[in-house]
Coordinates of C-alpha atoms and ligand atoms in Angstrom, one line a residue:
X21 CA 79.2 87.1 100.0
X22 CA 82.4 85.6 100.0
X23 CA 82.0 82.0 98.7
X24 CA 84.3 78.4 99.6
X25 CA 88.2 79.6 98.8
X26 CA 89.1 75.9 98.0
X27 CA 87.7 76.0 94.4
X28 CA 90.1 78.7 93.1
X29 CA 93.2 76.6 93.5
X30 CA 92.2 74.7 90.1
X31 CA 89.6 77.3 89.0
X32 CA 91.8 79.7 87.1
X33 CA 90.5 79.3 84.2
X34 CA 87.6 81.1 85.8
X35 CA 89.2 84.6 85.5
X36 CA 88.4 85.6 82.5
X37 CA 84.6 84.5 82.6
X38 CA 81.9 87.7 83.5
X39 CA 81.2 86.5 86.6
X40 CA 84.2 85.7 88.1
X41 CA 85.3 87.6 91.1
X42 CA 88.7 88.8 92.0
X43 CA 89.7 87.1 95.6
X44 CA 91.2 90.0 97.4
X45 CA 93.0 89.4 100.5
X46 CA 94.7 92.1 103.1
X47 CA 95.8 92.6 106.6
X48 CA 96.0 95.5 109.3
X49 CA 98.3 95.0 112.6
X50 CA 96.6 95.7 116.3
X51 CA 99.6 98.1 116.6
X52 CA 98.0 101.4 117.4
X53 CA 95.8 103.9 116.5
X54 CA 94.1 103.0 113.4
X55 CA 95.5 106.5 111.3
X56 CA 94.9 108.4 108.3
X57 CA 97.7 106.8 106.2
X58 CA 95.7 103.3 106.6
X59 CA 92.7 104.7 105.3
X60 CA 94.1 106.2 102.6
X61 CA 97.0 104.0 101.4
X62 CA 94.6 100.7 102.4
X63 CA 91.1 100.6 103.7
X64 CA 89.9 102.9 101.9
X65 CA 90.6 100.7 98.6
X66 CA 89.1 97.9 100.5
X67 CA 86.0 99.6 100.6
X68 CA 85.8 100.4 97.1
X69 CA 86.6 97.1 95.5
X70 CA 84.1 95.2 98.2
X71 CA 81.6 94.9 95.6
X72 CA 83.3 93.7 92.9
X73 CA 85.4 90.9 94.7
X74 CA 85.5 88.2 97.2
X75 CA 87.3 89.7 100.5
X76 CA 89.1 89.0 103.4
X77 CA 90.2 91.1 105.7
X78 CA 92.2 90.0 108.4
X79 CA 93.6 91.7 111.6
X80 CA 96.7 90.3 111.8
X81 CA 97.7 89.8 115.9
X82 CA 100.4 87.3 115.6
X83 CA 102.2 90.6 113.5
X84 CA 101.5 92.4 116.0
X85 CA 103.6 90.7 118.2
X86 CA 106.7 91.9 117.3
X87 CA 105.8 95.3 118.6
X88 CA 106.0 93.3 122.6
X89 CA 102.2 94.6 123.3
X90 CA 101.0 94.2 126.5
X91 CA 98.2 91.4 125.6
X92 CA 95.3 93.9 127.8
X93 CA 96.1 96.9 125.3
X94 CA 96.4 94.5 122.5
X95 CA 93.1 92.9 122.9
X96 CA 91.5 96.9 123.2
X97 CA 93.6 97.5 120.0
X98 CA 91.9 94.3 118.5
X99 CA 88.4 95.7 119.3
X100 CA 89.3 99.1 118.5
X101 CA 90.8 98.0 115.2
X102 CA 87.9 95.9 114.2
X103 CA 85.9 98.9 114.9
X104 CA 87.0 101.0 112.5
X105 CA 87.5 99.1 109.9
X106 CA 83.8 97.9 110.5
X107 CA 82.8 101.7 110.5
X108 CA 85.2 103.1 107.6
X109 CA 82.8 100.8 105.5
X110 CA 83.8 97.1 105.9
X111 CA 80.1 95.4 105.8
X112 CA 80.7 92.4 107.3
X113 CA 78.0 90.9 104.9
X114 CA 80.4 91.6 102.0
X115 CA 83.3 90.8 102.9
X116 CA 85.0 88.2 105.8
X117 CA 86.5 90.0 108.6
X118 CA 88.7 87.9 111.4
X119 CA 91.8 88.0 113.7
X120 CA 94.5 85.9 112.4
X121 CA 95.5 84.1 115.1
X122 CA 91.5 82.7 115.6
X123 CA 92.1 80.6 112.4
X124 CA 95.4 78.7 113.4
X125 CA 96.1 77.3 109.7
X126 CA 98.1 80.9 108.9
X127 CA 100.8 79.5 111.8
X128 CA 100.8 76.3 110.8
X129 CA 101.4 77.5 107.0
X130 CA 103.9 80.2 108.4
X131 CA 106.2 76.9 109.7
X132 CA 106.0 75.6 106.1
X133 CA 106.6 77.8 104.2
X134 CA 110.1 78.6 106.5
X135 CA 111.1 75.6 104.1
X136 CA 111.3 77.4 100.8
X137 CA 112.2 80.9 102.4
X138 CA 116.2 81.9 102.6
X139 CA 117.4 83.6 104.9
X140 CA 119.1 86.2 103.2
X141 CA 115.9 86.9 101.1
X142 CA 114.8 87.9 104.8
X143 CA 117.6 89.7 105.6
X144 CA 117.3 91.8 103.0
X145 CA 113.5 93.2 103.7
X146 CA 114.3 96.4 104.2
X147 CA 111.7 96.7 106.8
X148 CA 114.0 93.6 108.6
X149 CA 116.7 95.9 108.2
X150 CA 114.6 99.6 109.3
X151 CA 113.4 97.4 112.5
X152 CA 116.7 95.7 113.5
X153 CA 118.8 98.6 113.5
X154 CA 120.9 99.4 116.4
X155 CA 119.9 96.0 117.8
X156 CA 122.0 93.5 116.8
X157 CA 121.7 89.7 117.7
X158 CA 118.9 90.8 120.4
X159 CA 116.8 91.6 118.0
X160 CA 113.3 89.6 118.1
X161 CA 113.2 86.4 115.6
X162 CA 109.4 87.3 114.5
X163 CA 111.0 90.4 112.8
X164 CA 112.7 88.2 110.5
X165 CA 110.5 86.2 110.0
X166 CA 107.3 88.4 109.7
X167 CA 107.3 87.9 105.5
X168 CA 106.6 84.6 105.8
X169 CA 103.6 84.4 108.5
X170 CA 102.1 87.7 105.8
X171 CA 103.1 85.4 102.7
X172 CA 100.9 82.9 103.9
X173 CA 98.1 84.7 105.3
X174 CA 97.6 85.7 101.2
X175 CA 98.4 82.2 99.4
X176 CA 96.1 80.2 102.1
X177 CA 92.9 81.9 100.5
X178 CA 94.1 81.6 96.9
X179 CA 94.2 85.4 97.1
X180 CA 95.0 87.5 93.4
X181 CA 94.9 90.8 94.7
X182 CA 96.0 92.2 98.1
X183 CA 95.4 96.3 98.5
X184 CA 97.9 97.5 100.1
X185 CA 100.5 100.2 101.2
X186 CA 103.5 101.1 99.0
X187 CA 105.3 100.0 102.3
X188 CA 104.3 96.5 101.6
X189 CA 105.7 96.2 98.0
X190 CA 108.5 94.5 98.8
X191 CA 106.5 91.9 101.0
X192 CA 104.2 90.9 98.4
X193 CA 107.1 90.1 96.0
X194 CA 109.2 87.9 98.4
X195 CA 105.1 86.3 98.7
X196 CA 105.7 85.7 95.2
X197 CA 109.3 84.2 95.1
X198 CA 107.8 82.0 97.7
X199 CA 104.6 80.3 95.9
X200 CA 106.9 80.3 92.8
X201 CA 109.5 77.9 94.8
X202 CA 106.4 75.9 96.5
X203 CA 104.9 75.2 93.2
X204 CA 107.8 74.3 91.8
X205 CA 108.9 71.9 93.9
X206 CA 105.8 70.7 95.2
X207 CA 103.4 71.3 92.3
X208 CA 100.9 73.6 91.2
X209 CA 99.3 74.6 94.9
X210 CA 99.0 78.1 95.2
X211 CA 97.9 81.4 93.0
X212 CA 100.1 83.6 92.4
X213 CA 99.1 87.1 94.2
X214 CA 99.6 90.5 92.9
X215 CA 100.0 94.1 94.9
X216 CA 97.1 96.1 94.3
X217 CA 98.8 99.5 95.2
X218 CA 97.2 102.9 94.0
X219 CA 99.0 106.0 93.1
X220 CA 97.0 108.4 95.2
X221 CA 97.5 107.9 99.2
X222 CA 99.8 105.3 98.8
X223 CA 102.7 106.7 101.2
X224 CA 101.2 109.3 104.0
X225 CA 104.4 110.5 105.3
X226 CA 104.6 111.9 109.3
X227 CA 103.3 115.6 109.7
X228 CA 105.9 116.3 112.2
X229 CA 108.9 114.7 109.4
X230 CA 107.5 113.9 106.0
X231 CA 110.6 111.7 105.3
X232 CA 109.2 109.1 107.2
X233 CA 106.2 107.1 106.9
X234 CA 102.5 108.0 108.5
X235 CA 103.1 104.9 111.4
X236 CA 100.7 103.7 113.8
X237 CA 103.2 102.3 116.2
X238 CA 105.2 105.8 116.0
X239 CA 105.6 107.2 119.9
X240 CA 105.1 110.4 118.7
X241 CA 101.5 111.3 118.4
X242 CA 102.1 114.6 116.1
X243 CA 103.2 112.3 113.5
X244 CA 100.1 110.8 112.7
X245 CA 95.7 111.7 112.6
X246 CA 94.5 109.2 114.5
X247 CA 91.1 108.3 113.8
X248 CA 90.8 108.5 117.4
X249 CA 91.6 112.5 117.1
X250 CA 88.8 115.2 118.1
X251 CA 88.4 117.5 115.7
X252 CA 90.1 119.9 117.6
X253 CA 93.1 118.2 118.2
X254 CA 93.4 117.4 113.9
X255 CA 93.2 121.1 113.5
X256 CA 95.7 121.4 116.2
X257 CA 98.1 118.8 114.4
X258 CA 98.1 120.1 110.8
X259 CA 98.2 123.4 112.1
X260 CA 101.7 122.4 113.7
X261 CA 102.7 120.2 110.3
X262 CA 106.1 121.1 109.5
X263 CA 106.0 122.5 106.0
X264 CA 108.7 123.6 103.6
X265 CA 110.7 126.8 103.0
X266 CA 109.0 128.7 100.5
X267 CA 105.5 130.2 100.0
X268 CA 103.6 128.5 97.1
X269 CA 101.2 125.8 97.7
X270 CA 103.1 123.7 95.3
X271 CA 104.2 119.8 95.1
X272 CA 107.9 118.7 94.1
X273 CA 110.9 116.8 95.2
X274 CA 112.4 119.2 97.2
X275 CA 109.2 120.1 99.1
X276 CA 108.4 116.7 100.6
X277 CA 105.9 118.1 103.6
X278 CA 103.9 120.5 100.6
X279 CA 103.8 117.5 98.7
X280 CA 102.7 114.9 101.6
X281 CA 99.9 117.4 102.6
X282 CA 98.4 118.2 98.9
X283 CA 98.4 114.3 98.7
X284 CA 96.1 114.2 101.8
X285 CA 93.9 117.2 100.4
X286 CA 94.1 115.7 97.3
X287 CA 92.7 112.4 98.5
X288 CA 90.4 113.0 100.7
X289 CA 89.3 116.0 98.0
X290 CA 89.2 113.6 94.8
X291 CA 91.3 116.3 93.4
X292 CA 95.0 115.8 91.3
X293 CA 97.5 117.3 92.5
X294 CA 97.7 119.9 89.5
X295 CA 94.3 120.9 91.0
X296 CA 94.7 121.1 94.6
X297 CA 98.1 123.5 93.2
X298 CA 95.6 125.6 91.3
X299 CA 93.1 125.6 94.0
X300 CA 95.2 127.3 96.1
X301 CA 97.3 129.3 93.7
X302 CA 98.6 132.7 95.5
X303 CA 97.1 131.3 98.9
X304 CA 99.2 131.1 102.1
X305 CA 100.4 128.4 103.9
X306 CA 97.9 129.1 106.8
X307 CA 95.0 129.1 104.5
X308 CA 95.9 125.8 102.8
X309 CA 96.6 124.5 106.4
X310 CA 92.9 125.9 107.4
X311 CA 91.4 124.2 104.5
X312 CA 93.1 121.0 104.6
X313 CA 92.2 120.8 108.5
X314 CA 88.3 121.2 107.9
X315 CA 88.8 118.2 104.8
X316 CA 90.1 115.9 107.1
X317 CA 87.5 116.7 109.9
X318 CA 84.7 116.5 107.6
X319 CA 85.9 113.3 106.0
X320 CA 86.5 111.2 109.1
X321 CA 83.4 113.2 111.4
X322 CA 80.8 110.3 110.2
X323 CA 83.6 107.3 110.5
X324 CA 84.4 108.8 114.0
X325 CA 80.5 108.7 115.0
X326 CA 80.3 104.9 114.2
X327 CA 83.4 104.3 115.7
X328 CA 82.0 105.4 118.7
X329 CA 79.3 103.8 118.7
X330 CA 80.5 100.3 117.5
X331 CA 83.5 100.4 120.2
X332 CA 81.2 100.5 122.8
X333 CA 79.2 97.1 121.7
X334 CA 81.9 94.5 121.8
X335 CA 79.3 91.3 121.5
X336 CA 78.9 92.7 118.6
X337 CA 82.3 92.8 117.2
X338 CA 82.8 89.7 118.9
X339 CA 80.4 87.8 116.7
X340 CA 81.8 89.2 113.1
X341 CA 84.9 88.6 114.2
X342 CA 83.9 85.0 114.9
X343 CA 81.6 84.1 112.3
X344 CA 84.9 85.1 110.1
X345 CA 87.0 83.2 111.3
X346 CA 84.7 80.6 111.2
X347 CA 84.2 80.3 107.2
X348 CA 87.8 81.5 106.9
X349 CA 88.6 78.4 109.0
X350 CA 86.9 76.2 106.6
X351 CA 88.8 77.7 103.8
X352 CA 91.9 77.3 105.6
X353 CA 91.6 74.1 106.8
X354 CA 90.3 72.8 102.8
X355 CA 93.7 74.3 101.7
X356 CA 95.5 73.0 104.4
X357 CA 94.9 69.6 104.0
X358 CA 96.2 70.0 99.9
X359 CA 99.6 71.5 101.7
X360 CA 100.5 68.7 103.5
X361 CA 99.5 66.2 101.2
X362 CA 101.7 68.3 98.9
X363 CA 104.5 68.1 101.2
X364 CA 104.1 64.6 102.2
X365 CA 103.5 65.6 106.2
X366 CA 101.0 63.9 108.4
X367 CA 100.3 60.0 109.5
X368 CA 100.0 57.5 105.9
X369 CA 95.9 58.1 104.8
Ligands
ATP415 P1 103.0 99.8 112.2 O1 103.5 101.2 112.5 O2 102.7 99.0 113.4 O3 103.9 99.0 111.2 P2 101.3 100.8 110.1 O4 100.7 102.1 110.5 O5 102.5 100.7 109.2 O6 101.6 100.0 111.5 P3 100.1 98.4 109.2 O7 99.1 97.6 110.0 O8 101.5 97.8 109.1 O9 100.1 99.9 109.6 O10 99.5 98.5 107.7 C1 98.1 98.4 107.3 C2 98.0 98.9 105.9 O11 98.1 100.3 105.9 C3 99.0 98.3 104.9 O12 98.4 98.0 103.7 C4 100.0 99.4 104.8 O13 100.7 99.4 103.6 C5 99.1 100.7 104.9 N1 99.8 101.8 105.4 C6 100.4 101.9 106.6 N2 101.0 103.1 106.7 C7 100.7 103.8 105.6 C8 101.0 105.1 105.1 N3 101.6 106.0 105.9 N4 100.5 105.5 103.9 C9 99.8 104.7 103.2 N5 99.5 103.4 103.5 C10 99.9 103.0 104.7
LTN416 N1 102.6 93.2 106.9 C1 101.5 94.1 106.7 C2 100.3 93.6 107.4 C3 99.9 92.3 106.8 C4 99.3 92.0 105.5 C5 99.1 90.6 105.4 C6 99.0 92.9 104.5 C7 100.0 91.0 107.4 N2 99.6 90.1 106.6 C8 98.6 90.1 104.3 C9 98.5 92.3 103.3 C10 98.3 90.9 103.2 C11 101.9 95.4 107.3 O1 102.7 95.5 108.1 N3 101.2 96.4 106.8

């Protein structure tokens, strides 16, 4: 169970007792179909570190934003989102699980944190710069300003270690520039985070162009395995994988779409990549492709079943989603009230 967040902020100390537990903090976007690269790169590590640490997992809507949703397909994206993470292993009695924007504190600490941010560390996100291009001065003020809103969704819980994507790297550094400037100028307030980003499944690259990122917001659906996909229509999309020229089942540089696919056998398979190479040595494409198909199918069959099944009670989702945002509230609001005191905000107490 994931106990009051407040303590940590003068509770360092703590970490190198037995019994303390790692706060672990990450976030997903409502953005689309919940896909392979999440799991992988993200939930999946989640899942495995739930025991061991004090989570929270939120489903960050306010990011979503930036993507213009229409708010009826972003609240089914919030339910199916919530779904699947609830059914790719999140026990809710493990871990807290809420929607950002329920828990009002992460806004709030967003606008306060805009006062040690520059704007050319902003500028130079290169995910400001991937989203912006070709856009000019029309281009939407939250994709600017997106690091900041993530920053403090981690430093409000007195997070350590977020799980994420390789994507989210640079993030989670201009996160650190940011508590080192508060606490600096403010005093000792908030922990310092660190990227908890594994080697395997890191970066899922498209099927359909492994030079760019597995995306959920991508337009084209043969990019990505959605968890969403029928069996069928996985087989049907890493039968159609673009691959590279060549016939040997092998990983390297200048074989990024081999490489990207041995990753997701390799993955899903518990296998290095070495082994997946030997596994298939003086096999064909078409066999690898066969194999692979039937790994992902098996591995996201049960996942799929509770999906299902959890999608279609929405009381039920409704009422984890609340009771975390609920005890994240408290958290929030605990470390909240430190801020602005910090800051010197607020009517004389
Ligand atoms: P969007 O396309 O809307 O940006 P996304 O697919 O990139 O969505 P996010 O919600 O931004 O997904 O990310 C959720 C988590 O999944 C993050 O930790 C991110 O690093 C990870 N992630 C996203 N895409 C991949 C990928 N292709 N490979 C590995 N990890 C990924
Ligand atoms: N920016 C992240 C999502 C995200 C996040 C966070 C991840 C928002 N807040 C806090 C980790 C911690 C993304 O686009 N993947």
């Amino acid at each position: 169970m994931v106990t009051d967040a407040p303590a940590r902020a003068t509770d360092q100390a703590d970490a190198s007792t037995a019994e303390h537990k790692l706060r672990v903090f990450s976030g997903i976007q409502p953005s689309g179909n919940f896909h392979l690269g999440n799991y992988l790169g993200a939930v999946r590590n989640w899942v495995n570190q739930i025991d061991e640490s004090e989570s929270i997992f939120c489903i960050v809507d306010l990011h979503a934003l930036l993507n213009n949703p229409d708010p009826v397909v972003l609240q089914e994206q919030i339910v199916n989102l919530a779904s699947s993470l609830l059914a790719s292993g999140l026990d809710p009695d493990k871990c807290l699980l809420f929607v950002q924007s329920d828990v009002p504190a992460h806004s709030e600490l967003q606008w306060l944190l805009n006062a040690v941010t520059q704007f050319g560390e902003l500028r130079r996100m290169t995910q400001f710069k991937d989203k912006s291009a070709g856009k000019g001065d029309a281009v939407s003020a939250t994709v600017l300003n997106y690091p900041i809103l993530m920053a403090a969704d981690i430093i409000l819980y007195d997070t350590e270690k977020v799980p994420v994507g390789d994507d989210q790297r640079q993030h989670i550094e201009l996160t650190r520039d940011i508590v080192t400037r508060f606490n600096a100028r403010y005093g000792e307030t908030f922990v310092m985070p660190e990227a908890d980003i594994k080697t395997e499944g890191a970066r899922i690259m498209s099927l359909d162009d492994p030079t760019e990122k597995m995306s959920k917001s991508s337009p084209r659906e043969a990019s990505y395995i959605s968890f969403a996909d029928s069996p069928d229509v996985i087989r049907k999309k890493i039968r159609r994988a673009v691959t590279d020229s060549g016939d040997t089942i092998t990983a390297g540089d200048d074989k990024p779409a081999l490489t990207n696919l041995i990753q997701i056998y390799g993955s899903l398979s518990g296998k290095s990549t070495p082994e997946v190479e030997r596994h298939f040595e003086g096999k064909r494409y078409g066999d690898f492709k066969k194999e692979l198909a039937e790994v992902v199918v098996d591995s996201l069959t049960p996942i799929q079943d509770e999906l299902v099944r959890l999608k279609g009670d929405v009381p039920y989702i409704s009422g984890v989603l609340q009771q975390g945002a609920e005890r994240a509230s408290e958290a929030a609001e605990t470390k909240m009230r430190l801020v602005r005191d910090r800051m010197g905000i607020g009517r004389p107490r």
